mmCIF file of C-alpha atoms in Angstrom:
data_model
loop_
_atom_site.group_PDB
_atom_site.id
_atom_site.type_symbol
_atom_site.label_atom_id
_atom_site.label_comp_id
_atom_site.label_asym_id
_atom_site.label_seq_id
_atom_site.Cartn_x
_atom_site.Cartn_y
_atom_site.Cartn_z
ATOM 1 C CA MET A 1 35.703 159.647 19.933
ATOM 2 C CA THR A 2 36.557 157.619 16.831
ATOM 3 C CA HIS A 3 40.005 156.039 16.957
ATOM 4 C CA SER A 4 42.045 155.306 13.844
ATOM 5 C CA THR A 5 42.748 151.623 13.369
ATOM 6 C CA VAL A 6 46.496 151.116 13.786
ATOM 7 C CA SER A 7 48.679 148.224 12.662
ATOM 8 C CA VAL A 8 51.795 148.073 14.843
ATOM 9 C CA VAL A 9 54.673 146.536 12.873
ATOM 10 C CA VAL A 10 57.636 145.010 14.713
ATOM 11 C CA VAL A 11 60.608 143.758 12.686
ATOM 12 C CA SER A 12 62.951 141.369 14.483
ATOM 13 C CA ARG A 13 66.122 139.486 13.616
ATOM 14 C CA ASP A 14 68.254 137.360 15.968
ATOM 15 C CA ARG A 15 66.804 139.030 19.094
ATOM 16 C CA PRO A 16 64.025 136.747 20.382
ATOM 17 C CA ASP A 17 64.304 137.833 24.022
ATOM 18 C CA CYS A 18 64.034 141.512 23.088
ATOM 19 C CA LEU A 19 61.065 140.741 20.867
ATOM 20 C CA ARG A 20 59.248 138.969 23.700
ATOM 21 C CA LEU A 21 59.601 141.974 26.004
ATOM 22 C CA CYS A 22 58.515 144.371 23.250
ATOM 23 C CA LEU A 23 55.376 142.320 22.615
ATOM 24 C CA ILE A 24 54.540 141.959 26.307
ATOM 25 C CA ALA A 25 54.509 145.762 26.514
ATOM 26 C CA LEU A 26 52.456 146.097 23.316
ATOM 27 C CA ALA A 27 49.900 143.687 24.776
ATOM 28 C CA ARG A 28 49.244 146.263 27.528
ATOM 29 C CA LEU A 29 48.652 149.359 25.399
ATOM 30 C CA LYS A 30 45.795 151.645 26.382
ATOM 31 C CA TYR A 31 44.346 151.914 22.896
ATOM 32 C CA PRO A 32 41.112 150.333 21.638
ATOM 33 C CA ALA A 33 41.867 149.692 17.948
ATOM 34 C CA TYR A 34 45.260 148.196 17.186
ATOM 35 C CA GLU A 35 46.634 145.002 15.696
ATOM 36 C CA VAL A 36 50.167 143.630 16.016
ATOM 37 C CA VAL A 37 52.211 142.452 13.017
ATOM 38 C CA VAL A 38 55.542 140.724 13.652
ATOM 39 C CA VAL A 39 58.001 140.255 10.782
ATOM 40 C CA ALA A 40 60.782 138.008 12.036
ATOM 41 C CA ASP A 41 63.200 135.182 11.399
ATOM 42 C CA ALA A 42 62.658 131.678 12.760
ATOM 43 C CA SER A 43 63.990 132.484 16.245
ATOM 44 C CA GLY A 44 61.675 135.481 16.529
ATOM 45 C CA LEU A 45 58.574 133.567 15.439
ATOM 46 C CA GLU A 46 59.458 130.801 17.892
ATOM 47 C CA ALA A 47 59.610 133.442 20.645
ATOM 48 C CA VAL A 48 56.164 134.699 19.656
ATOM 49 C CA GLN A 49 54.750 131.200 20.152
ATOM 50 C CA THR A 50 55.837 131.237 23.817
ATOM 51 C CA LEU A 51 53.459 134.117 24.563
ATOM 52 C CA PRO A 52 49.924 133.447 25.793
ATOM 53 C CA PHE A 53 48.487 135.855 23.218
ATOM 54 C CA ALA A 54 50.444 134.458 20.239
ATOM 55 C CA GLU A 55 47.266 133.645 18.278
ATOM 56 C CA GLN A 56 46.352 137.327 18.221
ATOM 57 C CA ILE A 57 49.599 138.311 16.477
ATOM 58 C CA ILE A 58 49.899 138.408 12.691
ATOM 59 C CA GLN A 59 53.173 136.654 11.936
ATOM 60 C CA VAL A 60 55.281 137.022 8.793
ATOM 61 C CA ARG A 61 58.484 135.044 8.163
ATOM 62 C CA CYS A 62 61.466 137.000 6.848
ATOM 63 C CA ASP A 63 64.998 135.583 6.618
ATOM 64 C CA ILE A 64 66.500 138.488 4.654
ATOM 65 C CA ALA A 65 68.759 140.872 6.585
ATOM 66 C CA ASN A 66 67.161 144.021 5.189
ATOM 67 C CA ILE A 67 65.162 146.317 7.487
ATOM 68 C CA SER A 68 63.383 148.058 4.601
ATOM 69 C CA TYR A 69 62.354 144.820 2.911
ATOM 70 C CA ALA A 70 61.071 143.465 6.233
ATOM 71 C CA ARG A 71 59.122 146.628 7.000
ATOM 72 C CA ASN A 72 57.512 146.449 3.579
ATOM 73 C CA LEU A 73 56.360 142.908 4.373
ATOM 74 C CA GLY A 74 54.826 144.360 7.530
ATOM 75 C CA ILE A 75 53.013 147.060 5.558
ATOM 76 C CA ALA A 76 51.718 144.445 3.118
ATOM 77 C CA ALA A 77 50.258 142.476 6.032
ATOM 78 C CA ALA A 78 48.794 145.538 7.798
ATOM 79 C CA ALA A 79 45.034 146.133 7.638
ATOM 80 C CA GLY A 80 44.911 149.321 9.716
ATOM 81 C CA ARG A 81 44.333 152.818 8.393
ATOM 82 C CA VAL A 82 47.616 153.802 10.077
ATOM 83 C CA VAL A 83 50.831 151.775 10.269
ATOM 84 C CA ALA A 84 53.025 152.325 13.343
ATOM 85 C CA PHE A 85 56.584 151.061 13.723
ATOM 86 C CA ILE A 86 58.573 150.082 16.800
ATOM 87 C CA ASP A 87 61.895 148.199 16.986
ATOM 88 C CA ASP A 88 62.145 144.825 18.674
ATOM 89 C CA ASP A 89 64.589 146.241 21.248
ATOM 90 C CA ALA A 90 62.142 148.949 22.330
ATOM 91 C CA VAL A 91 59.179 148.962 24.723
ATOM 92 C CA ALA A 92 56.257 151.334 24.377
ATOM 93 C CA GLU A 93 54.741 153.371 27.163
ATOM 94 C CA PRO A 94 51.131 152.261 27.806
ATOM 95 C CA ARG A 95 49.627 155.388 26.225
ATOM 96 C CA TRP A 96 52.065 155.402 23.290
ATOM 97 C CA LEU A 97 49.476 154.736 20.600
ATOM 98 C CA GLU A 98 46.935 157.054 22.199
ATOM 99 C CA HIS A 99 49.346 159.957 21.718
ATOM 100 C CA LEU A 100 50.864 158.765 18.419
ATOM 101 C CA ALA A 101 47.536 158.130 16.673
ATOM 102 C CA ALA A 102 45.577 161.152 17.946
ATOM 103 C CA PRO A 103 46.861 163.606 15.279
ATOM 104 C CA PHE A 104 45.451 161.379 12.510
ATOM 105 C CA SER A 105 41.989 162.681 13.409
ATOM 106 C CA ASP A 106 43.041 165.554 11.129
ATOM 107 C CA PRO A 107 42.901 164.110 7.582
ATOM 108 C CA GLN A 108 45.754 166.401 6.513
ATOM 109 C CA VAL A 109 48.154 164.612 8.878
ATOM 110 C CA THR A 110 49.929 161.734 7.165
ATOM 111 C CA ALA A 111 52.893 160.995 9.461
ATOM 112 C CA VAL A 112 53.589 161.322 13.186
ATOM 113 C CA GLY A 113 56.741 160.731 15.200
ATOM 114 C CA GLY A 114 57.347 160.547 18.932
ATOM 115 C CA TYR A 115 60.158 160.826 21.462
ATOM 116 C CA VAL A 116 62.591 158.029 22.294
ATOM 117 C CA ARG A 117 64.100 157.443 25.734
ATOM 118 C CA GLY A 118 67.464 155.730 26.053
ATOM 119 C CA ARG A 119 68.744 152.755 28.012
ATOM 120 C CA ASN A 120 68.313 154.315 31.453
ATOM 121 C CA GLY A 121 64.609 154.873 30.794
ATOM 122 C CA ILE A 122 64.890 158.550 31.739
ATOM 123 C CA SER A 123 67.159 160.438 29.345
ATOM 124 C CA PHE A 124 65.939 161.112 25.835
ATOM 125 C CA GLN A 125 67.856 159.451 23.054
ATOM 126 C CA TRP A 126 65.982 161.398 20.383
ATOM 127 C CA LYS A 127 63.384 164.148 20.478
ATOM 128 C CA ALA A 128 62.290 166.259 17.500
ATOM 129 C CA ARG A 129 64.749 166.553 14.632
ATOM 130 C CA ALA A 130 64.981 167.713 11.042
ATOM 131 C CA VAL A 131 67.152 166.114 8.363
ATOM 132 C CA ASP A 132 68.834 167.668 5.337
ATOM 133 C CA GLN A 133 69.808 166.289 1.926
ATOM 134 C CA SER A 134 73.157 165.085 3.242
ATOM 135 C CA GLY A 135 71.475 162.862 5.860
ATOM 136 C CA ARG A 136 72.582 165.123 8.691
ATOM 137 C CA SER A 137 70.092 165.699 11.532
ATOM 138 C CA TRP A 138 69.405 168.911 13.423
ATOM 139 C CA PRO A 139 67.374 169.356 16.649
ATOM 140 C CA LEU A 140 64.014 171.096 16.511
ATOM 141 C CA ASP A 141 62.863 173.055 19.555
ATOM 142 C CA LEU A 142 59.204 172.292 20.224
ATOM 143 C CA PRO A 143 57.042 174.138 22.768
ATOM 144 C CA GLY A 144 55.335 172.035 25.426
ATOM 145 C CA THR A 145 54.009 168.507 25.002
ATOM 146 C CA ALA A 146 51.088 169.005 22.595
ATOM 147 C CA PRO A 147 51.426 167.517 19.090
ATOM 148 C CA CYS A 148 52.652 170.048 16.562
ATOM 149 C CA ALA A 149 53.794 170.234 12.954
ATOM 150 C CA PRO A 150 57.309 171.746 12.871
ATOM 151 C CA THR A 151 58.336 173.757 9.849
ATOM 152 C CA PRO A 152 61.917 172.763 9.046
ATOM 153 C CA PRO A 153 64.261 175.025 7.080
ATOM 154 C CA GLU A 154 64.040 175.009 3.291
ATOM 155 C CA GLY A 155 65.272 171.752 1.750
ATOM 156 C CA MET A 156 64.942 169.812 5.000
ATOM 157 C CA ALA A 157 62.337 167.369 6.316
ATOM 158 C CA VAL A 158 60.900 166.560 9.716
ATOM 159 C CA ARG A 159 62.629 163.382 10.852
ATOM 160 C CA THR A 160 60.753 160.528 12.505
ATOM 161 C CA GLU A 161 62.569 157.686 14.254
ATOM 162 C CA GLY A 162 62.090 154.180 12.898
ATOM 163 C CA THR A 163 61.410 152.869 16.385
ATOM 164 C CA ASN A 164 58.591 155.356 17.035
ATOM 165 C CA MET A 165 56.596 156.572 14.075
ATOM 166 C CA ALA A 166 53.247 156.134 12.348
ATOM 167 C CA ILE A 167 52.203 156.822 8.763
ATOM 168 C CA ALA A 168 48.864 156.633 6.973
ATOM 169 C CA ARG A 169 48.802 153.311 5.153
ATOM 170 C CA ASP A 170 47.551 154.668 1.837
ATOM 171 C CA VAL A 171 50.342 157.251 1.797
ATOM 172 C CA LEU A 172 52.944 154.582 2.570
ATOM 173 C CA ALA A 173 51.650 152.388 -0.219
ATOM 174 C CA GLY A 174 51.517 155.313 -2.632
ATOM 175 C CA LEU A 175 55.176 156.079 -1.969
ATOM 176 C CA GLY A 176 56.173 152.445 -2.423
ATOM 177 C CA GLY A 177 56.953 151.879 1.241
ATOM 178 C CA PHE A 178 60.580 151.726 2.355
ATOM 179 C CA ASP A 179 63.432 151.624 -0.141
ATOM 180 C CA PRO A 180 65.179 148.202 0.065
ATOM 181 C CA ALA A 181 68.447 149.826 -1.014
ATOM 182 C CA TYR A 182 68.682 150.854 2.665
ATOM 183 C CA ARG A 183 69.332 147.560 4.424
ATOM 184 C CA PHE A 184 70.121 148.866 7.919
ATOM 185 C CA TYR A 185 70.375 152.650 8.204
ATOM 186 C CA LEU A 186 68.615 155.815 6.955
ATOM 187 C CA ASP A 187 65.600 153.849 5.726
ATOM 188 C CA GLU A 188 63.100 155.991 7.644
ATOM 189 C CA THR A 189 65.091 159.157 6.892
ATOM 190 C CA ASP A 190 64.792 158.511 3.161
ATOM 191 C CA LEU A 191 61.039 158.098 3.657
ATOM 192 C CA ASN A 192 60.921 161.416 5.541
ATOM 193 C CA MET A 193 62.580 163.153 2.599
ATOM 194 C CA ARG A 194 60.112 161.612 0.156
ATOM 195 C CA LEU A 195 57.157 162.581 2.340
ATOM 196 C CA ALA A 196 58.362 166.190 2.447
ATOM 197 C CA ALA A 197 59.048 166.286 -1.302
ATOM 198 C CA ALA A 198 55.498 165.078 -1.955
ATOM 199 C CA GLY A 199 54.086 167.836 0.263
ATOM 200 C CA TYR A 200 52.836 165.600 3.064
ATOM 201 C CA ARG A 201 52.500 166.940 6.597
ATOM 202 C CA THR A 202 54.481 165.322 9.445
ATOM 203 C CA MET A 203 53.727 165.989 13.095
ATOM 204 C CA ILE A 204 55.643 165.287 16.291
ATOM 205 C CA ALA A 205 53.783 164.020 19.373
ATOM 206 C CA PRO A 206 56.149 164.461 22.357
ATOM 207 C CA LEU A 207 54.073 162.275 24.682
ATOM 208 C CA ALA A 208 54.185 159.315 22.292
ATOM 209 C CA GLN A 209 57.197 157.697 23.915
ATOM 210 C CA VAL A 210 59.112 154.446 23.717
ATOM 211 C CA HIS A 211 62.206 153.176 25.543
ATOM 212 C CA HIS A 212 64.998 151.997 23.240
ATOM 213 C CA ALA A 213 67.589 149.550 24.575
ATOM 214 C CA SER A 214 70.030 149.590 21.604
ATOM 215 C CA ALA A 215 70.407 145.807 21.832
ATOM 216 C CA PRO A 216 73.209 143.919 20.039
ATOM 217 C CA SER A 217 72.835 143.281 16.316
ATOM 218 C CA ALA A 218 75.008 142.347 13.344
ATOM 219 C CA GLN A 219 76.331 145.922 13.309
ATOM 220 C CA ARG A 220 76.498 146.587 17.047
ATOM 221 C CA GLY A 221 77.708 144.474 19.964
ATOM 222 C CA LYS A 222 76.921 144.461 23.657
ATOM 223 C CA GLY A 223 77.287 147.853 25.311
ATOM 224 C CA ARG A 224 76.920 149.513 21.869
ATOM 225 C CA ALA A 225 80.362 148.259 20.796
ATOM 226 C CA LEU A 226 80.653 148.674 17.031
ATOM 227 C CA ARG A 227 81.112 145.466 15.037
ATOM 228 C CA ALA A 228 81.065 146.931 11.522
ATOM 229 C CA LEU A 229 80.218 150.124 9.644
ATOM 230 C CA ASP A 230 79.785 148.686 6.170
ATOM 231 C CA GLU A 231 75.987 148.983 6.040
ATOM 232 C CA VAL A 232 76.157 152.448 7.601
ATOM 233 C CA GLY A 233 78.517 153.542 4.828
ATOM 234 C CA ALA A 234 76.475 151.838 2.125
ATOM 235 C CA SER A 235 73.246 153.472 3.251
ATOM 236 C CA MET A 236 74.855 156.897 3.322
ATOM 237 C CA ALA A 237 76.100 156.375 -0.239
ATOM 238 C CA VAL A 238 72.588 155.417 -1.331
ATOM 239 C CA PHE A 239 71.069 158.386 0.504
ATOM 240 C CA LEU A 240 73.392 160.864 -1.216
ATOM 241 C CA ARG A 241 72.662 159.302 -4.605
ATOM 242 C CA ARG A 242 68.947 159.698 -3.908
ATOM 243 C CA HIS A 243 68.841 163.167 -2.382
ATOM 244 C CA SER A 244 72.038 165.180 -2.868
ATOM 245 C CA PRO A 245 73.525 166.766 -6.002
ATOM 246 C CA PRO A 246 76.600 164.795 -7.209
ATOM 247 C CA LYS A 247 78.789 167.891 -6.952
ATOM 248 C CA ASP A 248 78.265 167.876 -3.173
ATOM 249 C CA HIS A 249 78.969 164.185 -2.550
ATOM 250 C CA ALA A 250 82.700 164.484 -1.830
ATOM 251 C CA ARG A 251 82.101 167.191 0.777
ATOM 252 C CA HIS A 252 79.322 165.229 2.452
ATOM 253 C CA PHE A 253 81.387 162.044 2.514
ATOM 254 C CA ASP A 254 84.314 163.886 4.134
ATOM 255 C CA ARG A 255 82.058 165.195 6.868
ATOM 256 C CA PHE A 256 80.447 161.770 7.315
ATOM 257 C CA ARG A 257 83.809 160.014 7.585
ATOM 258 C CA GLU A 258 84.937 162.442 10.265
ATOM 259 C CA GLU A 259 81.702 161.955 12.227
ATOM 260 C CA GLN A 260 82.094 158.194 12.120
ATOM 261 C CA ARG A 261 85.743 158.408 13.136
ATOM 262 C CA ARG A 262 84.783 160.504 16.166
ATOM 263 C CA ARG A 263 82.090 157.954 16.948
ATOM 264 C CA VAL A 264 84.631 155.108 16.867
ATOM 265 C CA LEU A 265 87.123 157.045 18.984
ATOM 266 C CA GLY A 266 84.370 157.811 21.466
ATOM 267 C CA ARG A 267 83.658 154.102 21.821
ATOM 268 C CA MET A 268 87.375 153.510 22.403
ATOM 269 C CA VAL A 269 87.518 156.142 25.138
ATOM 270 C CA SER A 270 84.480 154.603 26.843
ATOM 271 C CA GLY A 271 86.053 151.135 26.730
ATOM 272 C CA ALA A 272 83.653 149.734 24.128
ATOM 273 C CA ALA A 273 86.420 149.470 21.507
ATOM 274 C CA GLU A 274 90.160 148.846 21.421
ATOM 275 C CA PRO A 275 92.740 150.933 19.524
ATOM 276 C CA ARG A 276 93.145 148.167 16.928
ATOM 277 C CA ASP A 277 89.409 148.401 16.171
ATOM 278 C CA VAL A 278 89.674 151.925 14.792
ATOM 279 C CA ALA A 279 91.425 150.998 11.530
ATOM 280 C CA ARG A 280 89.231 147.917 11.045
ATOM 281 C CA LEU A 281 85.990 149.833 11.520
ATOM 282 C CA MET A 282 87.015 152.712 9.298
ATOM 283 C CA ALA A 283 88.034 150.216 6.609
ATOM 284 C CA SER A 284 84.585 148.612 6.834
ATOM 285 C CA LEU A 285 83.058 152.066 6.417
ATOM 286 C CA GLU A 286 85.032 152.612 3.217
ATOM 287 C CA ARG A 287 83.995 149.212 1.871
ATOM 288 C CA GLY A 288 80.393 150.093 2.576
ATOM 289 C CA ILE A 289 80.639 153.471 0.843
ATOM 290 C CA ALA A 290 82.156 151.811 -2.216
ATOM 291 C CA GLU A 291 79.485 149.105 -2.310
ATOM 292 C CA GLY A 292 76.649 151.551 -1.728
ATOM 293 C CA SER A 293 77.912 153.763 -4.540
ATOM 294 C CA GLU A 294 77.303 150.854 -6.925
ATOM 295 C CA ARG A 295 74.275 149.265 -5.245
ATOM 296 C CA SER A 296 71.176 148.793 -7.382
ATOM 297 C CA LEU A 297 68.475 151.362 -6.719
ATOM 298 C CA ASP A 298 65.810 149.318 -8.448
ATOM 299 C CA ASP A 299 65.320 146.293 -6.194
ATOM 300 C CA PRO A 300 61.774 144.915 -6.359
ATOM 301 C CA ARG A 301 59.358 145.615 -3.520
ATOM 302 C CA PRO A 302 56.435 143.488 -2.374
ATOM 303 C CA SER A 303 52.926 144.525 -3.341
ATOM 304 C CA LEU A 304 51.529 146.894 -0.733
ATOM 305 C CA THR A 305 47.907 146.258 -1.646
ATOM 306 C CA PRO A 306 45.842 146.000 1.569
ATOM 307 C CA PRO A 307 45.349 142.407 2.732
ATOM 308 C CA ALA A 308 42.028 140.708 2.087
ATOM 309 C CA ARG A 309 41.613 139.773 5.748
ATOM 310 C CA PRO A 310 39.701 142.058 8.169
ATOM 311 C CA PHE A 311 41.456 144.212 10.746
ATOM 312 C CA ALA A 312 42.532 141.906 13.601
ATOM 313 C CA ALA A 313 41.986 144.051 16.701
ATOM 314 C CA PHE A 314 44.236 142.997 19.575
ATOM 315 C CA ASP A 315 42.470 142.303 22.857
ATOM 316 C CA THR A 316 44.615 144.461 25.118
ATOM 317 C CA GLN A 317 45.424 143.187 28.594
ATOM 318 C CA ALA A 318 45.124 146.708 30.041
ATOM 319 C CA ASN A 319 41.878 147.280 31.935
ATOM 320 C CA GLY A 320 42.227 151.083 31.908
ATOM 321 C CA LYS A 321 43.260 151.389 35.555
ATOM 322 C CA ALA A 322 46.646 152.587 36.806
ATOM 323 C CA ALA A 323 48.440 152.155 40.121
ATOM 324 C CA PHE A 324 51.559 153.802 41.496
ATOM 325 C CA LEU A 325 53.385 151.893 44.232
ATOM 326 C CA SER A 326 56.372 153.212 46.144
ATOM 327 C CA GLY A 327 58.562 152.122 48.988
ATOM 328 C CA ARG A 328 62.054 151.537 50.307
ATOM 329 C CA ILE A 329 64.385 149.259 48.411
ATOM 330 C CA TRP A 330 64.559 146.818 51.336
ATOM 331 C CA ASN A 331 60.829 146.190 50.891
ATOM 332 C CA ALA A 332 61.290 145.334 47.215
ATOM 333 C CA GLY A 333 60.124 141.705 47.554
ATOM 334 C CA PRO A 334 56.559 142.266 48.771
ATOM 335 C CA LEU A 335 56.183 145.401 46.635
ATOM 336 C CA ARG A 336 57.150 143.489 43.498
ATOM 337 C CA ARG A 337 54.754 140.685 44.327
ATOM 338 C CA HIS A 338 51.960 143.233 44.727
ATOM 339 C CA ALA A 339 52.927 144.850 41.423
ATOM 340 C CA VAL A 340 52.713 141.479 39.660
ATOM 341 C CA GLU A 341 49.307 140.736 41.207
ATOM 342 C CA LEU A 342 47.925 144.055 39.969
ATOM 343 C CA ALA A 343 49.506 143.633 36.533
ATOM 344 C CA ASN A 344 47.925 140.187 36.223
ATOM 345 C CA ASP A 345 44.551 141.883 36.746
ATOM 346 C CA GLY A 346 45.248 144.296 33.873
ATOM 347 C CA VAL A 347 46.312 147.309 35.923
ATOM 348 C CA THR A 348 49.072 149.527 34.550
ATOM 349 C CA VAL A 349 51.570 149.488 37.409
ATOM 350 C CA THR A 350 54.536 151.722 38.199
ATOM 351 C CA LEU A 351 56.705 150.629 41.119
ATOM 352 C CA LEU A 352 59.104 153.192 42.614
ATOM 353 C CA LEU A 353 61.878 151.726 44.783
ATOM 354 C CA LEU A 354 63.988 154.265 46.681
ATOM 355 C CA SER A 355 67.243 153.933 48.585
ATOM 356 C CA HIS A 356 68.535 156.502 51.091
ATOM 357 C CA THR A 357 71.104 157.757 48.557
ATOM 358 C CA THR A 358 71.681 160.185 45.690
ATOM 359 C CA LEU A 359 71.799 157.442 43.051
ATOM 360 C CA PHE A 360 70.447 158.420 39.625
ATOM 361 C CA HIS A 361 67.139 156.788 38.714
ATOM 362 C CA HIS A 362 66.631 154.091 36.094
ATOM 363 C CA VAL A 363 63.383 152.763 34.637
ATOM 364 C CA ARG A 364 62.726 149.258 33.299
ATOM 365 C CA PHE A 365 59.669 147.459 31.988
ATOM 366 C CA ARG A 366 59.601 144.023 33.593
ATOM 367 C CA GLU A 367 58.514 140.869 31.791
ATOM 368 C CA GLN A 368 55.882 140.368 34.512
ATOM 369 C CA GLY A 369 54.078 143.371 33.026
ATOM 370 C CA TYR A 370 54.895 146.326 35.264
ATOM 371 C CA TRP A 371 57.232 149.350 35.209
ATOM 372 C CA GLU A 372 59.956 149.596 37.831
ATOM 373 C CA GLN A 373 61.859 152.772 38.695
ATOM 374 C CA ARG A 374 64.845 152.546 41.037
ATOM 375 C CA GLY A 375 67.132 155.207 42.463
ATOM 376 C CA GLY A 376 68.018 157.350 45.437
ATOM 377 C CA LEU A 377 65.474 159.305 47.429
ATOM 378 C CA PHE A 378 67.671 162.387 46.945
ATOM 379 C CA GLY A 379 68.995 161.521 43.454
ATOM 380 C CA LYS A 380 68.104 162.571 39.930
ATOM 381 C CA SER A 381 65.296 161.160 37.873
ATOM 382 C CA GLU A 382 65.154 163.800 35.140
ATOM 383 C CA ARG A 383 68.805 164.444 34.340
ATOM 384 C CA SER A 384 68.252 168.204 34.631
ATOM 385 C CA ASP A 385 67.504 167.759 38.356
ATOM 386 C CA PRO A 386 70.068 168.884 40.967
ATOM 387 C CA LEU A 387 72.600 166.297 42.129
ATOM 388 C CA PHE A 388 70.957 166.433 45.583
ATOM 389 C CA SER A 389 67.350 167.293 46.412
ATOM 390 C CA PRO A 390 66.092 167.091 50.039
ATOM 391 C CA TRP A 391 62.924 165.100 49.300
ATOM 392 C CA SER A 392 60.685 163.427 51.828
ATOM 393 C CA MET A 393 59.405 160.008 50.834
ATOM 394 C CA SER A 394 55.858 161.200 50.238
ATOM 395 C CA LYS A 395 56.834 164.253 48.200
ATOM 396 C CA ARG A 396 59.293 162.284 46.069
ATOM 397 C CA SER A 397 56.674 159.664 45.340
ATOM 398 C CA ALA A 398 54.138 162.344 44.402
ATOM 399 C CA ARG A 399 56.638 164.023 42.100
ATOM 400 C CA GLU A 400 57.510 160.798 40.256
ATOM 401 C CA LYS A 401 53.861 159.819 39.956
ATOM 402 C CA GLU A 402 53.089 163.148 38.311
ATOM 403 C CA ARG A 403 56.123 162.789 36.011
ATOM 404 C CA VAL A 404 54.794 159.593 34.415
ATOM 405 C CA SER A 405 51.053 160.222 34.681
ATOM 406 C CA LEU A 406 50.582 161.357 31.068
ATOM 407 C CA LEU A 407 52.485 158.338 29.762
ATOM 408 C CA ARG A 408 50.771 155.616 31.794
#
């Protein structure tokens, strides 16, 4: 089977520790033809240099706080036929690229998106969605786990998530890449709308999965506490100017303001915001809307001509083998040491640690190169499970092994 060459672009700003973990996971992908491009500030590029495989990574310096501009620098440096994107606060499942790149064997496929799991490593943050001309997203119900091309309602586009998507490089370049008028938000959504308007076909690959931590940033604090909404408001203003008739703007802004207010109040209820933050955040939203309504839509973009260098295939640390270890939580020490030993040999390792409880399960990728799942023997992994299930140790281990087998 011929595999498409894929350039994986990671943009990072002020999150060197997250970037390190993201790259450690990318170094263990089960895919034979990928390169890694990191676009980062000084702290991010310094973090790259601490990794033993740093020389294999294409590194691009970017000090501008603009996600679209940075992604365009990544495209400009990418030599693969396909360009894939993942955020620095995300980690990819070992078979992520295998599932994300497979649909490109059909030359009519130009874009593919995958599913995104949230901070607990189990629940889905985003699955398949469509987006309309107001920037509002709607869920799409897909059958099974095979890649498919959803047909969204008239005037809508299939939405791909910026932390888990791939697009044919020539199509990206032909569309001018990402629009730098979107500095933080809706950048990939704008691209989805342009892809649909140009008649390009977007597929969703449910088994192409990443785990997204929602790490702190300039707009979001620890625990997803909101710091500011100015760039969110500005990007929405730009999106409406690009895609929605002017007569509809006031109605869309009213709906958007109410959604953001509910979002802020939700953070307050959860303890991630204080009552005094509500007025401040909503004021920042209004400032952003005003600024975005006047923002230039003609900012220059870097040349997206393919680089002169050859494709720099990454020498993956994965040897193609997989191991599933399981045991009681009180045996965690020796089990973890065994997991590290196997991971050092290139094995894709999942370690399941179970307590005699009904605790919900959580999944983490460890910096030592293995996946760790912890929870109660009788507790939920998939959140649709019953609160209590009378598992035996062997049957629970078999069930969890099967659950992750197509991902690892």
